[in-house]
mmCIF file of N, CA and C in Angstrom:
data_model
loop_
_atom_site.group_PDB
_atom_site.id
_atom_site.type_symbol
_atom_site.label_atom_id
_atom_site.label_comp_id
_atom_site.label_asym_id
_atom_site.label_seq_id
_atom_site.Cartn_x
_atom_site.Cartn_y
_atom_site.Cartn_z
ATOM 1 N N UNK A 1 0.827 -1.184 0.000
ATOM 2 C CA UNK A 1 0.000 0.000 0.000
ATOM 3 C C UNK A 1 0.874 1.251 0.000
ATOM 4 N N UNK A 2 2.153 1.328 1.079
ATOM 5 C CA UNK A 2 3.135 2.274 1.006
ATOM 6 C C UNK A 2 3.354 2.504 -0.433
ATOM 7 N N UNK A 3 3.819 1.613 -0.999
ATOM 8 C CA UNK A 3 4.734 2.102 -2.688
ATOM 9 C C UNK A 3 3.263 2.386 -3.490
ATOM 10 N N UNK A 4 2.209 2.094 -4.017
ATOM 11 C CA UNK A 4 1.301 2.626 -4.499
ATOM 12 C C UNK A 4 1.123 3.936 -3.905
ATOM 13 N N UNK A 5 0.551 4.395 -2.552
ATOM 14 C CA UNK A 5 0.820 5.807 -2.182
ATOM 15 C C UNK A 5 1.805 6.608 -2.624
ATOM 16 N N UNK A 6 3.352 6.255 -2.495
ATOM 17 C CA UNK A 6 4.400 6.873 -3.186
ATOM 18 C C UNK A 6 4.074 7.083 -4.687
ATOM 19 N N UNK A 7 4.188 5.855 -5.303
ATOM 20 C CA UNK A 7 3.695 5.814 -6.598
ATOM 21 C C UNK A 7 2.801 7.012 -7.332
ATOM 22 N N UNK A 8 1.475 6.719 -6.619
ATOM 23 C CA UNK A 8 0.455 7.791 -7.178
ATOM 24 C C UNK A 8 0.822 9.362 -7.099
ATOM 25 N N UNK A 9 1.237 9.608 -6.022
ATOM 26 C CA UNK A 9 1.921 10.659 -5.152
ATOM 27 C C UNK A 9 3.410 11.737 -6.065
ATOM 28 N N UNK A 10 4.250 10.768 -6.956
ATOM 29 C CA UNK A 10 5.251 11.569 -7.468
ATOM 30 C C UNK A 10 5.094 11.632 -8.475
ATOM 31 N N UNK A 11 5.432 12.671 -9.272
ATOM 32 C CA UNK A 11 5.639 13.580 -10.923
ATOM 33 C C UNK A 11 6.825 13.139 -11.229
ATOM 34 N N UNK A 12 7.915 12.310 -10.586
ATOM 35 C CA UNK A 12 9.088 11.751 -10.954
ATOM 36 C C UNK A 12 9.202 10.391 -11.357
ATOM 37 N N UNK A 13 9.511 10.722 -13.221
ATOM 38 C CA UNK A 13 9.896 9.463 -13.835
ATOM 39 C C UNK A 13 10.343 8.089 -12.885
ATOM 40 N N UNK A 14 11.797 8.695 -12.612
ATOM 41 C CA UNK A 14 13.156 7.976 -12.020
ATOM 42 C C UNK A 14 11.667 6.939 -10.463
ATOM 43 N N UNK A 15 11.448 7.461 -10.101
ATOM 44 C CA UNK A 15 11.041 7.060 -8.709
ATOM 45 C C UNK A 15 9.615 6.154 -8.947
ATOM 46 N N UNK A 16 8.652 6.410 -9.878
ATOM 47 C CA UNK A 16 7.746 5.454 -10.433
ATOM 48 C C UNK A 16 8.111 4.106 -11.114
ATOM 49 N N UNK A 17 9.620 4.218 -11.997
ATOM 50 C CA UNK A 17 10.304 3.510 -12.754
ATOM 51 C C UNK A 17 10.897 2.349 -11.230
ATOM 52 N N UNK A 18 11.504 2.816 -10.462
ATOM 53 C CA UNK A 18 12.096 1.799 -9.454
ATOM 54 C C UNK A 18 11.282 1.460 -8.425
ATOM 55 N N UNK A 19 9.977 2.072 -8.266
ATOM 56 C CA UNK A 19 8.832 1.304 -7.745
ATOM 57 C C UNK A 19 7.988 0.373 -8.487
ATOM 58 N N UNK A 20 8.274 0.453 -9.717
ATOM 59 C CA UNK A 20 7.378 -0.312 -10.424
ATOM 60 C C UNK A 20 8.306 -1.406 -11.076
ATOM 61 N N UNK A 21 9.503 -1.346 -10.804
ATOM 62 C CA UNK A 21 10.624 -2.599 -10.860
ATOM 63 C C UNK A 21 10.524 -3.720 -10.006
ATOM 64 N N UNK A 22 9.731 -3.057 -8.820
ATOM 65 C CA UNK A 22 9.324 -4.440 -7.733
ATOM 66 C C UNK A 22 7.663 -5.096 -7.925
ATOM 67 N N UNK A 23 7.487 -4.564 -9.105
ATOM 68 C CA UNK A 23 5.950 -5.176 -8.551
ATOM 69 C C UNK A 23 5.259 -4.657 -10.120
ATOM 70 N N UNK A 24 4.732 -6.145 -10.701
ATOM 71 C CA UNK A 24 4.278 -6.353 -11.552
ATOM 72 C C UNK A 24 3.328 -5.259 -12.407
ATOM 73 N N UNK A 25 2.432 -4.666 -11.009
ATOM 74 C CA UNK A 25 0.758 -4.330 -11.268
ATOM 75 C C UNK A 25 1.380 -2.722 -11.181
ATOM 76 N N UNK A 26 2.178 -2.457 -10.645
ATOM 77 C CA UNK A 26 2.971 -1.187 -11.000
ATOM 78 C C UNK A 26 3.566 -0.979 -11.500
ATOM 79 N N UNK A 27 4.321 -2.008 -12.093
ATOM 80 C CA UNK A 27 4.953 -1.755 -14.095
ATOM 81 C C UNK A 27 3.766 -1.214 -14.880
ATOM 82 N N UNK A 28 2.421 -2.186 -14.908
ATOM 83 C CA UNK A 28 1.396 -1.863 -15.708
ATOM 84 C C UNK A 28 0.664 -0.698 -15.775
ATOM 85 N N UNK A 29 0.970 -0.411 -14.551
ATOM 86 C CA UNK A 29 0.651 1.648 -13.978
ATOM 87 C C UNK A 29 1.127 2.118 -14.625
ATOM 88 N N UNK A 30 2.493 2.042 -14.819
ATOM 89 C CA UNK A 30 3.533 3.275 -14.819
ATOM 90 C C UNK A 30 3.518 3.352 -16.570
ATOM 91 N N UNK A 31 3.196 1.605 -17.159
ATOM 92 C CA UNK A 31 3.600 2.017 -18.537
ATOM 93 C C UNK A 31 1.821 2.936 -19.306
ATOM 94 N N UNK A 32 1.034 3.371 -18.513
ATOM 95 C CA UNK A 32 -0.165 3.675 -18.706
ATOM 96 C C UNK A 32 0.476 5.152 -18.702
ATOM 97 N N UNK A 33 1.161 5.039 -17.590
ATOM 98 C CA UNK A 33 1.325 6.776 -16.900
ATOM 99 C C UNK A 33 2.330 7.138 -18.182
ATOM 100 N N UNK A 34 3.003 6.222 -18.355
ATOM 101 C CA UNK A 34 4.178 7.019 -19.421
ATOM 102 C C UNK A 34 3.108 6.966 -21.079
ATOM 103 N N UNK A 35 2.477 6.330 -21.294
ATOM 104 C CA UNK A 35 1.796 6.925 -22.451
ATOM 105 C C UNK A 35 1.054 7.434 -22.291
ATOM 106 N N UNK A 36 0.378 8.239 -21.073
ATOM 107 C CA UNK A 36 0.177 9.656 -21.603
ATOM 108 C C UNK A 36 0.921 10.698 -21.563
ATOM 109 N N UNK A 37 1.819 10.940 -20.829
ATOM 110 C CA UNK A 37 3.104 11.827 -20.757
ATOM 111 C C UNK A 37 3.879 11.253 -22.818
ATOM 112 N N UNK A 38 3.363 10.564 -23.272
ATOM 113 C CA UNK A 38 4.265 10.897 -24.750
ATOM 114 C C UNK A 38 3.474 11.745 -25.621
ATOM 115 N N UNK A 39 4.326 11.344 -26.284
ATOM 116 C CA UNK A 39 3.504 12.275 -27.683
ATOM 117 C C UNK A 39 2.427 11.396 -28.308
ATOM 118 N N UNK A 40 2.122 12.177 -29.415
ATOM 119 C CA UNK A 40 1.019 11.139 -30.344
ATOM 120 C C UNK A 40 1.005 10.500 -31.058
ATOM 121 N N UNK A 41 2.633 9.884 -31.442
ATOM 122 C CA UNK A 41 2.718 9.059 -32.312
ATOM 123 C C UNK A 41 2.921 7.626 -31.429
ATOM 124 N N UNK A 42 3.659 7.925 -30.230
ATOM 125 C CA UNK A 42 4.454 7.262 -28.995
ATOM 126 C C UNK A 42 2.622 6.388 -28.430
ATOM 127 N N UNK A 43 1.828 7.244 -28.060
ATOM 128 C CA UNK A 43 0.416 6.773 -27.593
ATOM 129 C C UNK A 43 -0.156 6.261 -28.946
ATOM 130 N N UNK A 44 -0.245 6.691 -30.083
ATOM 131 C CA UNK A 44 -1.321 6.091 -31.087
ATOM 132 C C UNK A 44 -0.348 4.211 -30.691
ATOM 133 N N UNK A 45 0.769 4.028 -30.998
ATOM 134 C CA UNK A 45 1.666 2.888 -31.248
ATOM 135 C C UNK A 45 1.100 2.147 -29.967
ATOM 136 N N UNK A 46 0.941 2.986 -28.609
ATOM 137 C CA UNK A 46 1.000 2.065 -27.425
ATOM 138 C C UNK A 46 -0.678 1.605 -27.481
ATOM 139 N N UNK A 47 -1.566 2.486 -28.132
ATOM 140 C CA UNK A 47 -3.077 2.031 -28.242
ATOM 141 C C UNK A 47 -3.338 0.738 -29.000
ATOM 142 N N UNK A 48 -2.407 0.950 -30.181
ATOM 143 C CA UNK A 48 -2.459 0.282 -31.673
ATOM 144 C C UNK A 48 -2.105 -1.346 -30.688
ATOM 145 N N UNK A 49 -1.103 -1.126 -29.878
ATOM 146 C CA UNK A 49 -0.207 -2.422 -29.466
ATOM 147 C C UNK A 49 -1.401 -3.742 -28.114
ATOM 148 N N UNK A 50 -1.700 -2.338 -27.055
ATOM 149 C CA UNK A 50 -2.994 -2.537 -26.573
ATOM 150 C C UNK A 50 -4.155 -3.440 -27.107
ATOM 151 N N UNK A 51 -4.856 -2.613 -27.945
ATOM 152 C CA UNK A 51 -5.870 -3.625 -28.984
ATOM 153 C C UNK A 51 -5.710 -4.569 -29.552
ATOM 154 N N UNK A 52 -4.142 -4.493 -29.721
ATOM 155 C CA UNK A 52 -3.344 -6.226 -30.675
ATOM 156 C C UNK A 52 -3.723 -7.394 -29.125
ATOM 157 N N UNK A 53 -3.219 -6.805 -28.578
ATOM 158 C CA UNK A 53 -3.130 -7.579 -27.125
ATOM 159 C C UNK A 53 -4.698 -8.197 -26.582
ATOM 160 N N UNK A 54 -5.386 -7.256 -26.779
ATOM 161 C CA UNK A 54 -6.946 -7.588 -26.205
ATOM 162 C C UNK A 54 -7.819 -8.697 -27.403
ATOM 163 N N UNK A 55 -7.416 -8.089 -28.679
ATOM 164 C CA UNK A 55 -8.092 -8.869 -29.708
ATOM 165 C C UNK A 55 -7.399 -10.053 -29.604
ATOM 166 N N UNK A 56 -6.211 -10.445 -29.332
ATOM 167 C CA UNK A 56 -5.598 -11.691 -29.347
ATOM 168 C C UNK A 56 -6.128 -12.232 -28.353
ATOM 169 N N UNK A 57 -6.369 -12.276 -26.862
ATOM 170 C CA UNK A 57 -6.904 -12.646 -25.597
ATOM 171 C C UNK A 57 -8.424 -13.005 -25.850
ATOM 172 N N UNK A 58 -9.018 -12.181 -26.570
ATOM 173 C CA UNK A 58 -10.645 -12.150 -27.130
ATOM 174 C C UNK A 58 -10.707 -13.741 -28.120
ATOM 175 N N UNK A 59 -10.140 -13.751 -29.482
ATOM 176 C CA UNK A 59 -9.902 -14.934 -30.059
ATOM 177 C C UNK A 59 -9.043 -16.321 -29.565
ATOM 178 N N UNK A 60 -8.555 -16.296 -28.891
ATOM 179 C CA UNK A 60 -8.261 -17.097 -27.799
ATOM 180 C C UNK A 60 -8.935 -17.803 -27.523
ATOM 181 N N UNK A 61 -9.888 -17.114 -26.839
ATOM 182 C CA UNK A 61 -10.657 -17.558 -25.318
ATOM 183 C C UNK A 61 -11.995 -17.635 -26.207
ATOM 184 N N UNK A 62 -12.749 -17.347 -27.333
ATOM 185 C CA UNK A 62 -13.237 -17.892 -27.940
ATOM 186 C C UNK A 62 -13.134 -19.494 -28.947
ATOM 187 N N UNK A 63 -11.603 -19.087 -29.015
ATOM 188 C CA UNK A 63 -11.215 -20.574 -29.833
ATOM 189 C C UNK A 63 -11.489 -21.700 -29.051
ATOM 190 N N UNK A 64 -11.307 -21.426 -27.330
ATOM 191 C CA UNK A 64 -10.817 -22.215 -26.170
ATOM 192 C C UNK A 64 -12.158 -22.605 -26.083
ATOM 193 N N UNK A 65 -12.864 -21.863 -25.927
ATOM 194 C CA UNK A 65 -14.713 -22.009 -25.713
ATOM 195 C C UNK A 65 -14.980 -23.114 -26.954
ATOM 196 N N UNK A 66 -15.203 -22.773 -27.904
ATOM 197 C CA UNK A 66 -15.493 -23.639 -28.924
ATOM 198 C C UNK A 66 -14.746 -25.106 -29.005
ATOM 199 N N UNK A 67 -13.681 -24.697 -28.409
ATOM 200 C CA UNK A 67 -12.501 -26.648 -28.654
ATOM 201 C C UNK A 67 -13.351 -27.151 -27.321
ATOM 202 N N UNK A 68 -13.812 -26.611 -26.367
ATOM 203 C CA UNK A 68 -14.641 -27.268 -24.885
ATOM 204 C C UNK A 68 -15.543 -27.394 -25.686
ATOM 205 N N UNK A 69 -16.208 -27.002 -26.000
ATOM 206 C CA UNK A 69 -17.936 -27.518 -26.497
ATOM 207 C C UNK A 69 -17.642 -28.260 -27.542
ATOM 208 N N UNK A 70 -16.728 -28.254 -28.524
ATOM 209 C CA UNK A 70 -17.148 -29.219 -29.503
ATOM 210 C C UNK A 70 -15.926 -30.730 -28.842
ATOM 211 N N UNK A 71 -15.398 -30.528 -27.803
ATOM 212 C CA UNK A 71 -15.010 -32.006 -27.304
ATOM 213 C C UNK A 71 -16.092 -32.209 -25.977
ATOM 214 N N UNK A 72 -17.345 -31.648 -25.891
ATOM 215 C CA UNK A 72 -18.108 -32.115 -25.295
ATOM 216 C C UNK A 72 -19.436 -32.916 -25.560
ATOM 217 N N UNK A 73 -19.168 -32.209 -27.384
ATOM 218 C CA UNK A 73 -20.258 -32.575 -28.171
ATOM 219 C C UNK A 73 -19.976 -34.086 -28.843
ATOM 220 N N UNK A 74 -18.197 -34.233 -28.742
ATOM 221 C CA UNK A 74 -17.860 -35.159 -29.251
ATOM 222 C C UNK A 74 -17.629 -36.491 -28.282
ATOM 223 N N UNK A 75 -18.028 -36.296 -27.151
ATOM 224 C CA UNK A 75 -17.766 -36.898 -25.727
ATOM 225 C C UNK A 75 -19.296 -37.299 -25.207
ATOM 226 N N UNK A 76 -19.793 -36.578 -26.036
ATOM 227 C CA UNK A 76 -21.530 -36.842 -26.094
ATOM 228 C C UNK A 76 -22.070 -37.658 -26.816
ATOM 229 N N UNK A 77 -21.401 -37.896 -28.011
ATOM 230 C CA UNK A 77 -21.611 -38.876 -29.265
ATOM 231 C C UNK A 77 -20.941 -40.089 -28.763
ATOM 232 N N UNK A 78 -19.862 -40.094 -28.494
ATOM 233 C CA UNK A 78 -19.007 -41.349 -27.907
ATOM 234 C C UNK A 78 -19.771 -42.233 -26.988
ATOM 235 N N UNK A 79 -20.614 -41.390 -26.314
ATOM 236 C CA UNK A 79 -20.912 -42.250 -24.911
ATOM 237 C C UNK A 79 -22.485 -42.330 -25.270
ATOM 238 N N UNK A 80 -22.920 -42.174 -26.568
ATOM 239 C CA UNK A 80 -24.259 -42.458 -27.419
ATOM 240 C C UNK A 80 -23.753 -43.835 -27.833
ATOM 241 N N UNK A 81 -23.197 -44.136 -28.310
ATOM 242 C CA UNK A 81 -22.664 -45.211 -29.230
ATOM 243 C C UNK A 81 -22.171 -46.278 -28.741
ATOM 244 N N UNK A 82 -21.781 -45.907 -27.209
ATOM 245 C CA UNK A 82 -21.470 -47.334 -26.516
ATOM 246 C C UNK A 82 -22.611 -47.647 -25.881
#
């Protein structure tokens, strides 16, 4: 809770950067905090990279859904037939 307080708390690069070296969920802060402090080519790239990331996680976890149901459908037929 201390280093998040610090965290939220300083306007300094250097000191967000080595709090967020210990701890995962404050890397993911800090790289939020640093694209908006860039410019607009620096944020369009980190949005562009973002959405690659979510649409990949999205088709995934749809593919994953569909391979469960259709080896349930096929686990359904199997145990028809015996």
């Amino acid at each position: 809770m201390e280093k998040w307080l610090l965290f939220l708390q300083t306007d300094k690069k250097e000191v967000r950067d080595m709090l967020s070296s210990e701890n995962k969920t404050l890397e993911k802060a800090n790289k939020v905090i640093d694209m908006f402090y860039s410019d607009d080519i620096e944020r369009e790239m980190y949005m562009t990279a973002e959405k690659y990331e979510m649409d990949r996680y999205f088709i995934n976890l749809e593919n994953y859904e569909k391979g469960v149901e259709k080896g349930k459908e096929e686990e359904k037929i199997k145990y028809q037939k015996s």
